[in-house]
N, CA, C and O of each residue as an XYZ file, in Angstrom:
792
protein
N      -4.631     -7.991     -7.244
C      -4.993     -6.646     -6.832
C      -6.289     -6.260     -7.527
O      -6.414     -6.411     -8.742
N      -7.222     -5.778     -6.785
C      -8.504     -5.332     -7.318
C      -8.290     -4.078     -8.162
O      -7.552     -3.180     -7.757
N      -8.923     -4.009     -9.322
C      -8.757     -2.890    -10.241
C      -9.077     -1.563     -9.571
O      -8.394     -0.568     -9.814
N     -10.110     -1.533     -8.727
C     -10.522     -0.291     -8.085
C     -10.055     -0.194     -6.641
O     -10.618      0.576     -5.863
N      -9.029     -0.968     -6.266
C      -8.630     -0.954     -4.864
C      -7.956      0.353     -4.450
O      -8.021      0.729     -3.279
N      -7.322      1.041     -5.369
C      -6.691      2.340     -5.049
C      -7.179      3.362     -6.059
O      -6.733      3.382     -7.206
N      -8.077      4.190     -5.632
C      -8.641      5.182     -6.538
C      -8.220      6.573     -6.111
O      -8.332      6.926     -4.937
N      -7.740      7.356     -7.047
C      -7.478      8.754     -6.747
C      -8.782      9.517     -6.881
O      -9.477      9.371     -7.886
N      -9.122     10.305     -5.920
C     -10.385     11.032     -5.943
C     -10.100     12.515     -5.792
O      -9.323     12.914     -4.925
N     -10.712     13.322     -6.617
C     -10.551     14.767     -6.534
C     -11.859     15.362     -6.044
O     -12.900     15.191     -6.678
N     -11.809     16.062     -4.914
C     -12.989     16.756     -4.409
C     -13.077     18.097     -5.112
O     -12.084     18.820     -5.190
N     -14.233     18.434     -5.617
C     -14.441     19.731     -6.239
C     -15.614     20.390     -5.531
O     -16.768     20.024     -5.750
N     -15.316     21.347     -4.698
C     -16.379     22.032     -3.980
C     -15.941     23.454     -3.685
O     -14.804     23.692     -3.278
N     -16.841     24.392     -3.890
C     -16.567     25.803     -3.629
C     -15.305     26.288     -4.339
O     -14.589     27.135     -3.804
N     -15.017     25.764     -5.539
C     -13.875     26.216     -6.321
C     -12.538     25.701     -5.846
O     -11.510     26.049     -6.427
N     -12.515     24.876     -4.801
C     -11.254     24.343     -4.295
C     -11.210     22.852     -4.593
O     -12.249     22.208     -4.735
N     -10.016     22.315     -4.685
C      -9.905     20.871     -4.890
C      -8.759     20.336     -4.056
O      -7.747     21.007     -3.852
N      -8.936     19.133     -3.585
C      -7.897     18.471     -2.796
C      -7.931     16.996     -3.124
O      -9.005     16.427     -3.316
N      -6.783     16.378     -3.189
C      -6.717     14.966     -3.541
C      -6.926     14.128     -2.294
O      -6.320     14.379     -1.252
N      -7.782     13.142     -2.409
C      -8.059     12.217     -1.321
C      -8.081     10.802     -1.887
O      -8.124     10.615     -3.103
N      -8.053      9.832     -1.027
C      -8.177      8.442     -1.448
C      -9.412      7.830     -0.833
O      -9.818      8.188      0.273
N     -10.006      6.904     -1.562
C     -11.100      6.135     -0.996
C     -10.528      5.172      0.020
O      -9.431      4.644     -0.164
N     -11.253      4.944      1.070
C     -10.841      3.980      2.080
C     -11.644      2.720      1.831
O     -12.875      2.750      1.844
N     -10.969      1.634      1.608
C     -11.654      0.391      1.281
C     -12.030     -0.317      2.574
O     -11.152     -0.723      3.335
N     -13.313     -0.469      2.828
C     -13.812     -1.129      4.029
C     -14.656     -2.321      3.599
O     -15.804     -2.161      3.186
N     -14.082     -3.517      3.698
C     -14.822     -4.710      3.289
C     -15.153     -4.632      1.818
O     -14.273     -4.396      0.990
N     -16.432     -4.832      1.482
C     -16.860     -4.805      0.093
C     -17.209     -3.401     -0.377
O     -17.223     -3.143     -1.580
N     -17.487     -2.497      0.539
C     -17.943     -1.157      0.187
C     -16.826     -0.138      0.384
O     -16.073     -0.209      1.355
N     -16.727      0.788     -0.527
C     -15.780      1.892     -0.368
C     -16.530      3.060      0.256
O     -17.570      3.476     -0.255
N     -16.015      3.585      1.346
C     -16.676      4.679      2.054
C     -16.002      5.999      1.663
O     -14.777      6.082      1.580
N     -16.815      7.016      1.426
C     -16.305      8.333      1.071
C     -16.639      9.304      2.189
O     -17.811      9.517      2.502
N     -15.615      9.894      2.794
C     -15.826     10.883      3.857
C     -16.229     12.219      3.247
O     -15.771     12.592      2.168
N     -17.086     12.921      3.953
C     -17.495     14.261      3.535
C     -16.309     15.212      3.735
O     -15.724     15.230      4.818
N     -15.939     16.004      2.715
C     -14.807     16.923      2.869
C     -15.126     18.116      3.777
O     -14.220     18.853      4.166
N     -16.397     18.310      4.114
C     -16.793     19.455      4.937
C     -16.871     19.101      6.420
O     -16.265     19.770      7.257
N     -17.633     18.025      6.746
C     -17.839     17.690      8.161
C     -17.135     16.393      8.568
O     -17.195     15.999      9.732
N     -16.468     15.726      7.619
C     -15.721     14.482      7.848
C     -16.611     13.301      8.237
O     -16.115     12.300      8.754
N     -17.922     13.406      7.995
C     -18.812     12.267      8.232
C     -18.346     11.124      7.338
O     -17.947     11.348      6.195
N     -18.395      9.888      7.863
C     -17.772      8.766      7.160
C     -18.636      8.133      6.080
O     -18.356      7.008      5.665
N     -19.658      8.803      5.617
C     -20.492      8.240      4.562
C     -21.057      9.374      3.708
O     -21.136     10.520      4.150
N     -21.443      9.039      2.492
C     -22.103      9.990      1.608
C     -22.995      9.212      0.657
O     -22.791      8.019      0.433
N     -23.970      9.885      0.108
C     -24.906      9.256     -0.812
C     -24.587      9.712     -2.230
O     -24.381     10.902     -2.470
N     -24.545      8.773     -3.169
C     -24.288      9.105     -4.566
C     -25.602      9.540     -5.207
O     -26.578      8.790     -5.215
N     -25.617     10.760     -5.746
C     -26.807     11.290     -6.408
C     -26.795     11.011     -7.899
O     -27.841     10.779     -8.504
N     -25.593     11.034     -8.497
C     -25.474     10.869     -9.939
C     -24.080     10.349    -10.266
O     -23.098     10.786     -9.667
N     -23.988      9.420    -11.213
C     -22.698      8.894    -11.677
C     -22.650      8.974    -13.188
O     -23.617      8.636    -13.871
N     -21.518      9.425    -13.706
C     -21.329      9.506    -15.155
C     -19.903      9.131    -15.514
O     -18.963      9.412    -14.771
N     -19.761      8.496    -16.660
C     -18.435      8.187    -17.190
C     -17.900      9.462    -17.828
O     -18.632     10.157    -18.533
N     -16.629      9.776    -17.588
C     -16.026     10.981    -18.163
C     -14.597     10.677    -18.607
O     -14.090      9.572    -18.413
N     -13.967     11.674    -19.199
C     -12.582     11.566    -19.673
C     -12.400     10.357    -20.578
O     -11.494      9.548    -20.380
N     -13.273     10.244    -21.574
C     -13.215      9.161    -22.561
C     -13.252      7.781    -21.932
O     -12.574      6.866    -22.399
N     -14.031      7.626    -20.885
C     -14.210      6.321    -20.259
C     -13.135      5.921    -19.279
O     -13.147      4.789    -18.798
N     -12.204      6.804    -18.964
C     -11.123      6.450    -18.040
C     -11.404      6.881    -16.612
O     -10.605      6.615    -15.714
N     -12.536      7.545    -16.394
C     -12.858      8.016    -15.048
C     -14.370      8.012    -14.841
O     -15.143      7.978    -15.799
N     -14.773      8.047    -13.576
C     -16.183      8.126    -13.213
C     -16.383      9.377    -12.364
O     -15.698      9.578    -11.361
N     -17.317     10.202    -12.775
C     -17.645     11.426    -12.044
C     -18.902     11.150    -11.228
O     -19.920     10.722    -11.772
N     -18.830     11.395     -9.929
C     -19.974     11.155     -9.054
C     -20.340     12.441     -8.320
O     -19.475     13.145     -7.799
N     -21.624     12.727     -8.291
C     -22.152     13.836     -7.498
C     -22.671     13.218     -6.209
O     -23.517     12.324     -6.248
N     -22.175     13.685     -5.068
C     -22.489     13.088     -3.767
C     -23.111     14.120     -2.832
O     -22.961     15.329     -3.011
N     -23.821     13.593     -1.819
C     -24.384     14.449     -0.778
C     -24.148     13.791      0.571
O     -24.349     12.588      0.740
N     -23.720     14.598      1.521
C     -23.484     14.118      2.879
C     -24.825     14.057      3.618
O     -25.569     15.038      3.603
N     -25.158     12.918      4.273
C     -26.417     12.834      5.014
C     -26.397     13.662      6.305
O     -27.451     13.983      6.853
N     -25.213     14.003      6.782
C     -25.107     14.742      8.037
C     -25.267     16.259      7.822
O     -26.170     16.872      8.389
N     -24.395     16.858      7.006
C     -24.446     18.315      6.796
C     -25.245     18.700      5.548
O     -25.535     19.878      5.335
N     -25.602     17.707      4.724
C     -26.398     17.870      3.507
C     -25.713     18.705      2.427
O     -26.380     19.175      1.506
N     -24.412     18.898      2.519
C     -23.685     19.612      1.474
C     -23.343     18.641      0.358
O     -23.187     17.441      0.585
N     -23.232     19.170     -0.835
C     -22.941     18.352     -2.015
C     -21.508     18.592     -2.475
O     -20.956     19.680     -2.317
N     -20.926     17.545     -3.048
C     -19.577     17.643     -3.598
C     -19.438     16.641     -4.731
O     -20.214     15.692     -4.839
N     -18.447     16.864     -5.566
C     -18.200     16.022     -6.732
C     -16.893     15.277     -6.549
O     -15.903     15.847     -6.091
N     -16.891     14.000     -6.909
C     -15.655     13.221     -6.893
C     -15.399     12.691     -8.293
O     -16.331     12.417     -9.049
N     -14.141     12.554     -8.623
C     -13.736     11.932     -9.878
C     -12.850     10.761     -9.512
O     -11.827     10.927     -8.847
N     -13.245      9.576     -9.948
C     -12.523      8.360     -9.590
C     -11.836      7.794    -10.827
O     -12.442      7.682    -11.893
N     -10.579      7.443    -10.671
C      -9.839      6.821    -11.775
C      -8.800      5.873    -11.192
O      -8.384      6.015    -10.043
N      -8.390      4.904    -12.003
C      -7.360      3.977    -11.564
C      -6.044      4.734    -11.435
O      -5.664      5.489    -12.329
N      -5.364      4.532    -10.338
C      -4.076      5.188    -10.129
C      -2.968      4.255    -10.598
O      -2.863      3.118    -10.137
N      -2.144      4.745    -11.518
C      -0.998      3.969    -11.975
C       0.211      4.352    -11.134
O       0.411      5.521    -10.803
N       1.007      3.358    -10.797
C       2.216      3.571    -10.013
C       3.425      3.251    -10.879
O       3.451      2.236    -11.576
N       4.421      4.118    -10.831
C       5.664      3.907    -11.574
C       6.674      3.272    -10.634
O       6.939      3.784     -9.547
N       7.237      2.144    -11.070
C       8.271      1.447    -10.299
C       9.618      1.793    -10.923
O       9.935      1.352    -12.028
N      10.414      2.595    -10.195
C      11.699      3.057    -10.728
C      12.790      2.002    -10.536
O      12.635      1.056     -9.765
N      13.885      2.190    -11.252
C      15.002      1.236    -11.194
C      15.600      1.119     -9.799
O      16.081      0.052     -9.416
N      15.573      2.217     -9.031
C      16.157      2.199     -7.687
C      15.200      1.636     -6.636
O      15.510      1.651     -5.444
N      14.036      1.139     -7.073
C      13.089      0.515     -6.159
C      12.021      1.443     -5.617
O      11.072      0.982     -4.983
N      12.152      2.732     -5.850
C      11.161      3.694     -5.364
C       9.923      3.636     -6.255
O      10.025      3.489     -7.473
N       8.750      3.754     -5.627
C       7.499      3.815     -6.370
C       6.881      5.190     -6.192
O       6.926      5.765     -5.105
N       6.299      5.718     -7.273
C       5.632      7.011     -7.218
C       4.448      6.996     -8.171
O       4.431      6.200     -9.110
N       3.455      7.855     -7.954
C       2.305      7.904     -8.860
C       2.728      8.363    -10.253
O       3.632      9.186    -10.392
N       2.070      7.827    -11.282
C       2.329      8.248    -12.653
C       1.934      9.712    -12.808
O       0.913     10.151    -12.279
N       2.759     10.464    -13.541
C       2.477     11.878    -13.778
C       2.626     12.183    -15.267
O       3.718     12.089    -15.828
N       1.512     12.548    -15.895
C       1.559     12.938    -17.300
C       2.416     14.190    -17.462
O       3.121     14.336    -18.461
N       2.359     15.092    -16.486
C       3.170     16.315    -16.546
C       4.660     16.002    -16.574
O       5.428     16.689    -17.248
N       5.068     14.975    -15.850
C       6.479     14.587    -15.836
C       6.899     14.051    -17.208
O       8.012     14.313    -17.664
N       6.018     13.310    -17.858
C       6.285     12.820    -19.218
C       6.476     14.011    -20.153
O       7.426     14.052    -20.935
N       5.567     14.977    -20.065
C       5.632     16.148    -20.946
C       6.900     16.955    -20.685
O       7.529     17.437    -21.627
N       7.281     17.108    -19.416
C       8.528     17.844    -19.100
C       9.738     17.157    -19.722
O      10.616     17.826    -20.267
N       9.795     15.832    -19.646
C      10.917     15.099    -20.222
C      10.989     15.237    -21.729
O      12.075     15.367    -22.295
N       9.841     15.210    -22.378
C       9.800     15.335    -23.833
C      10.059     16.784    -24.251
O      10.655     17.027    -25.301
N       9.619     17.736    -23.445
C       9.816     19.157    -23.773
C      11.305     19.472    -23.954
O      11.664     20.251    -24.837
N      12.167     18.881    -23.138
C      13.612     19.103    -23.280
C      14.107     18.641    -24.644
O      14.949     19.298    -25.256
N      13.588     17.514    -25.121
C      14.003     17.005    -26.433
C      13.451     17.863    -27.566
O      13.999     17.854    -28.668
N      12.376     18.601    -27.312
C      11.713     19.401    -28.347
C      12.175     20.853    -28.392
O      11.646     21.640    -29.177
N      13.151     21.223    -27.566
C      13.619     22.616    -27.559
C      14.132     23.007    -28.942
O      14.933     22.296    -29.549
N      13.650     24.160    -29.429
C      14.078     24.654    -30.731
C      13.376     23.993    -31.902
O      13.708     24.281    -33.052
N      12.422     23.120    -31.647
C      11.686     22.433    -32.705
C      10.291     23.045    -32.830
O       9.799     23.651    -31.878
N       9.650     22.896    -33.984
C       8.304     23.468    -34.159
C       7.226     22.590    -33.510
O       6.344     22.065    -34.190
N       7.313     22.444    -32.198
C       6.368     21.622    -31.435
C       5.672     22.538    -30.430
O       6.331     23.215    -29.641
N       4.342     22.557    -30.461
C       3.574     23.443    -29.585
C       3.238     22.749    -28.266
O       3.395     21.536    -28.125
N       2.776     23.540    -27.312
C       2.318     22.982    -26.041
C       1.137     22.043    -26.255
O       1.005     21.035    -25.561
N       0.279     22.373    -27.216
C      -0.865     21.504    -27.526
C      -0.381     20.155    -28.061
O      -0.950     19.115    -27.730
N       0.674     20.173    -28.890
C       1.255     18.919    -29.394
C       1.776     18.073    -28.240
O       1.567     16.860    -28.206
N       2.456     18.717    -27.295
C       3.004     17.994    -26.143
C       1.895     17.449    -25.255
O       2.006     16.339    -24.735
N       0.828     18.219    -25.077
C      -0.301     17.749    -24.265
C      -0.946     16.529    -24.910
O      -1.312     15.578    -24.220
N      -1.086     16.559    -26.233
C      -1.661     15.416    -26.947
C      -0.749     14.200    -26.843
O      -1.226     13.082    -26.654
N       0.553     14.409    -26.964
C       1.506     13.310    -26.809
C       1.398     12.714    -25.405
O       1.369     11.492    -25.255
N       1.340     13.557    -24.384
C       1.198     13.069    -23.014
C      -0.065     12.254    -22.833
O      -0.060     11.230    -22.150
N      -1.161     12.715    -23.451
C      -2.432     11.984    -23.375
C      -2.318     10.630    -24.066
O      -2.801      9.623    -23.547
N      -1.677     10.602    -25.240
C      -1.513      9.338    -25.969
C      -0.675      8.341    -25.178
O      -0.986      7.151    -25.143
N       0.388      8.829    -24.545
C       1.239      7.949    -23.736
C       0.440      7.390    -22.563
O       0.476      6.187    -22.305
N      -0.279      8.256    -21.854
C      -1.065      7.796    -20.706
C      -2.159      6.823    -21.136
O      -2.373      5.802    -20.482
N      -2.855      7.133    -22.231
C      -3.905      6.236    -22.716
C      -3.339      4.870    -23.083
O      -3.946      3.840    -22.791
N      -2.169      4.865    -23.725
C      -1.534      3.597    -24.090
C      -1.155      2.770    -22.876
O      -1.322      1.551    -22.873
N      -0.647      3.427    -21.847
C      -0.270      2.711    -20.623
C      -1.505      2.207    -19.882
O      -1.505      1.084    -19.378
N      -2.558      3.025    -19.810
C      -3.789      2.600    -19.132
C      -4.452      1.435    -19.863
O      -5.049      0.562    -19.234
N      -4.348      1.424    -21.191
C      -4.969      0.358    -21.982
C      -4.368     -1.006    -21.662
O      -5.004     -2.034    -21.896
N      -3.171     -1.022    -21.141
C      -2.540     -2.292    -20.765
C      -3.197     -2.899    -19.533
O      -3.103     -4.106    -19.314
N      -3.861     -2.076    -18.728
C      -4.554     -2.569    -17.539
C      -3.636     -2.970    -16.405
O      -4.017     -3.771    -15.552
N      -2.437     -2.425    -16.385
C      -1.462     -2.752    -15.342
C      -1.366     -1.565    -14.392
O      -1.181     -0.428    -14.826
N      -1.491     -1.835    -13.089
C      -1.446     -0.749    -12.107
C      -0.017     -0.312    -11.804
O       0.214      0.867    -11.535
N       0.958     -1.239    -11.840
C       2.360     -0.909    -11.566
C       3.157     -1.012    -12.859
O       3.215     -2.070    -13.486
N       3.770      0.101    -13.246
C       4.476      0.172    -14.522
C       5.948      0.422    -14.273
O       6.297      1.368    -13.566
N       6.832     -0.406    -14.840
C       8.266     -0.107    -14.740
C       8.586      1.182    -15.507
O       7.999      1.437    -16.559
N       9.499      1.981    -14.992
C       9.826      3.266    -15.621
C      10.325      3.081    -17.055
O      10.139      3.966    -17.890
N      10.956      1.944    -17.350
C      11.437      1.686    -18.710
C      10.278      1.628    -19.700
O      10.421      2.050    -20.848
N       9.126      1.105    -19.260
C       7.957      1.001    -20.132
C       7.435      2.380    -20.525
O       6.922      2.561    -21.630
N       7.564      3.338    -19.634
C       7.097      4.691    -19.947
C       7.948      5.282    -21.065
O       7.417      5.887    -21.996
N       9.259      5.109    -20.976
C      10.146      5.595    -22.032
C       9.829      4.965    -23.372
O       9.819      5.651    -24.394
N       9.569      3.660    -23.378
C       9.215      2.978    -24.625
C       7.881      3.487    -25.166
O       7.710      3.617    -26.378
N       6.938      3.773    -24.270
C       5.630      4.277    -24.694
C       5.735      5.678    -25.290
O       4.889      6.069    -26.094
N       6.749      6.430    -24.913
C       6.953      7.786    -25.438
C       7.532      7.748    -26.853
O       7.200      8.603    -27.674
N       8.383      6.781    -27.146
C       9.130      6.771    -28.403
C       8.240      6.804    -29.648
O       8.505      7.581    -30.565
N       7.197      5.985    -29.697
C       6.334      5.927    -30.885
C       5.645      7.252    -31.193
O       5.806      7.784    -32.292
N       4.878      7.798    -30.242
C       4.225      9.081    -30.517
C       5.206     10.223    -30.795
O       4.905     11.115    -31.588
N       6.368     10.203    -30.154
C       7.351     11.257    -30.378
C       7.960     11.143    -31.773
O       8.236     12.162    -32.406
N       8.173      9.925    -32.261
C       8.702      9.727    -33.616
C       7.724     10.296    -34.644
O       8.141     10.899    -35.633
N       6.412     10.104    -34.408
C       5.403     10.652    -35.319
C       5.332     12.175    -35.237
O       5.040     12.840    -36.231
N       5.598     12.724    -34.062
C       5.499     14.173    -33.857
C       6.668     14.922    -34.487
O       6.457     15.880    -35.231
N       7.904     14.498    -34.198
C       9.082     15.210    -34.692
C      10.286     14.276    -34.650
O      10.671     13.805    -33.580
N      10.877     14.007    -35.806
C      11.966     13.025    -35.875
C      13.236     13.506    -35.164
O      13.969     12.690    -34.603
N      13.508     14.809    -35.178
C      14.702     15.323    -34.496
C      14.534     15.199    -32.985
O      15.450     14.763    -32.288
N      13.365     15.581    -32.481
C      13.093     15.437    -31.045
C      13.145     13.963    -30.649
O      13.618     13.616    -29.567
N      12.654     13.103    -31.540
C      12.717     11.662    -31.284
C      14.165     11.201    -31.139
O      14.494     10.464    -30.209
N      15.038     11.636    -32.065
C      16.454     11.245    -31.993
C      17.103     11.736    -30.704
O      17.878     11.013    -30.078
N      16.788     12.956    -30.312
C      17.342     13.491    -29.059
C      16.901     12.650    -27.860
O      17.718     12.276    -27.019
N      15.600     12.359    -27.793
C      15.062     11.592    -26.665
C      15.611     10.166    -26.684
O      16.029      9.640    -25.653
N      15.605      9.544    -27.865
C      16.076      8.163    -27.988
C      17.558      8.050    -27.658
O      17.987      7.047    -27.088
N      18.347      9.065    -28.006
C      19.785      8.995    -27.732
C      20.060      8.914    -26.236
O      21.004      8.247    -25.810
N      19.247      9.586    -25.447
C      19.417      9.528    -23.992
C      18.776      8.264    -23.442
O      19.391      7.532    -22.666
N      17.527      8.011    -23.850
C      16.777      6.892    -23.283
C      17.382      5.538    -23.664
O      17.455      4.632    -22.835
N      17.818      5.404    -24.926
C      18.375      4.133    -25.405
C      19.895      4.074    -25.271
O      20.520      3.123    -25.740
N      20.491      5.078    -24.636
C      21.935      5.109    -24.357
C      22.792      4.960    -25.609
O      23.628      4.059    -25.682
N      22.591      5.835    -26.597
C      23.450      5.810    -27.772
C      24.858      6.187    -27.338
O      25.070      7.237    -26.732
N      25.824      5.319    -27.654
C      27.206      5.548    -27.248
C      28.093      6.031    -28.389
O      29.095      6.709    -28.160
N      27.726      5.681    -29.612
C      28.602      5.986    -30.745
C      27.818      6.683    -31.852
O      26.588      6.731    -31.841
N      28.569      7.216    -32.801
C      27.954      7.842    -33.972
C      27.214      6.792    -34.792
O      26.206      7.098    -35.429
N      27.707      5.559    -34.780
C      27.044      4.485    -35.521
C      25.629      4.238    -34.999
O      24.727      3.919    -35.774
N      25.432      4.384    -33.680
C      24.086      4.230    -33.119
C      23.138      5.264    -33.728
O      22.009      4.944    -34.101
N      23.614      6.509    -33.822
C      22.805      7.560    -34.439
C      22.568      7.264    -35.919
O      21.448      7.398    -36.410
N      23.623      6.863    -36.624
C      23.509      6.597    -38.060
C      22.509      5.479    -38.332
O      21.718      5.564    -39.272
N      22.543      4.433    -37.514
C      21.604      3.320    -37.677
C      20.167      3.797    -37.496
O      19.284      3.433    -38.273
N      19.938      4.603    -36.481
C      18.583      5.106    -36.214
C      18.128      6.063    -37.310
O      16.964      6.035    -37.709
N      19.032      6.910    -37.802
C      18.686      7.830    -38.890
C      18.333      7.049    -40.148
O      17.369      7.384    -40.835
N      19.112      5.999    -40.457
C      18.800      5.162    -41.621
C      17.422      4.521    -41.480
O      16.665      4.443    -42.448
N      17.102      4.065    -40.273
C      15.798      3.443    -40.037
C      14.670      4.462    -40.239
O      13.633      4.136    -40.816
N      14.878      5.697    -39.762
C      13.882      6.752    -39.961
C      13.719      7.088    -41.442
O      12.604      7.317    -41.910
N      14.829      7.115    -42.176
C      14.762      7.387    -43.622
C      14.001      6.282    -44.344
O      13.179      6.556    -45.219
N      14.278      5.026    -43.973
C      13.577      3.902    -44.597
C      12.073      3.984    -44.341
O      11.274      3.764    -45.251
N      11.689      4.299    -43.110
C      10.266      4.436    -42.782
C       9.639      5.569    -43.580
O       8.521      5.441    -44.077
N      10.362      6.680    -43.701
C       9.850      7.836    -44.429
C       9.678      7.519    -45.910
O       8.673      7.893    -46.514
N      10.658      6.827    -46.499
C      10.557      6.491    -47.925
C       9.471      5.446    -48.164
O       8.820      5.476    -49.208
N       9.259      4.522    -47.225
C       8.181      3.540    -47.357
C       6.820      4.231    -47.357
O       5.932      3.854    -48.121
N       6.655      5.238    -46.506
C       5.390      5.983    -46.462
C       5.175      6.744    -47.760
O       4.055      6.801    -48.269
N       6.248      7.336    -48.304
C       6.148      8.097    -49.544
C       5.785      7.183    -50.702
O       4.938      7.531    -51.525
N       6.424      6.005    -50.773
C       6.138      5.054    -51.847
C       4.702      4.558    -51.774
O       4.026      4.473    -52.799
N       4.229      4.230    -50.580
C       2.872      3.698    -50.453
C       1.823      4.754    -50.795
O       0.767      4.416    -51.328
N       2.091      6.018    -50.500
C       1.116      7.062    -50.841
C       1.154      7.387    -52.330
O       0.128      7.776    -52.888
N       2.319      7.238    -53.002
C       2.396      7.527    -54.432
C       1.837      6.378    -55.261
O       1.455      6.590    -56.412
N       1.778      5.167    -54.711
C       1.226      4.013    -55.420
C      -0.296      3.977    -55.382
O      -0.909      3.173    -56.084
N      -0.899      4.810    -54.597
C      -2.345      4.794    -54.447
C      -2.992      5.089    -55.796
O      -2.681      6.090    -56.442
N      -3.888      4.213    -56.204
C      -4.561      4.379    -57.478
C      -5.774      5.274    -57.271
O      -6.476      5.145    -56.269
N      -6.022      6.170    -58.200
C      -7.198      7.026    -58.060
C      -8.476      6.208    -58.198
O      -8.564      5.321    -59.047
N      -9.443      6.501    -57.380
C     -10.734      5.824    -57.471
C     -11.682      6.702    -58.259
O     -11.348      7.833    -58.614
N     -12.874      6.174    -58.532
C     -13.842      6.963    -59.286
C     -14.270      8.202    -58.507
O     -14.747      9.174    -59.093
N     -14.098      8.168    -57.172
C     -14.454      9.316    -56.346
C     -13.411     10.422    -56.428
O     -13.687     11.560    -56.050
N     -12.200     10.096    -56.925
C     -11.139     11.090    -57.038
C     -11.222     11.888    -58.337
O     -10.508     12.876    -58.506
N     -12.097     11.461    -59.261
C     -12.203     12.143    -60.545
C     -12.878     13.499    -60.357
O     -13.696     13.665    -59.452
N     -12.538     14.473    -61.212
C     -13.178     15.782    -61.098
C     -14.682     15.685    -61.343
O     -15.139     14.830    -62.101
N     -15.434     16.552    -60.709
C     -16.885     16.541    -60.857
C     -17.336     17.163    -62.169
O     -18.418     16.825    -62.648
N     -16.554     18.058    -62.774
C     -16.948     18.750    -64.003
C     -16.102     18.330    -65.151
O     -16.293     18.813    -66.268
């Protein structure tokens, strides 16, 4: 499968946006004008955006001469256990984690950052079709760093904890990790830069 064979494109014109797909015709991808539906457009400017995960193009239609902006990015598809495929949704990841974070000191900004980290990690693999199980595994690491209680809640559902021993084992593992971090930070030797200036 060609890396750019399925690109999600967002038209941004006159304050409105609509999702469209590029139509792959031979070697060239043709972009229809969102105004007059002419089957070609000229690229005026291209820039990398969103930390290198997307390309922003400013285009002009040769027929009506109107300009519009497209944003192109690789579309990831989630392959569910029941065989259904659907586009990856960062919002869906955040909604699932939000339930585990109820009553915890986790802000919307924290959840947005977690969603971004999960998506970036999945995109870095370079795989267009992702099994739904991989998404759950990708959530566990960042969530453990964010809030251990929310992590336990999410892991108990995702990893199918059946007994109290499953919880106890995971809690012991979290305690061991926490004590290892504390020991390594307390063993740090002061450097000459840590000495007082006066």
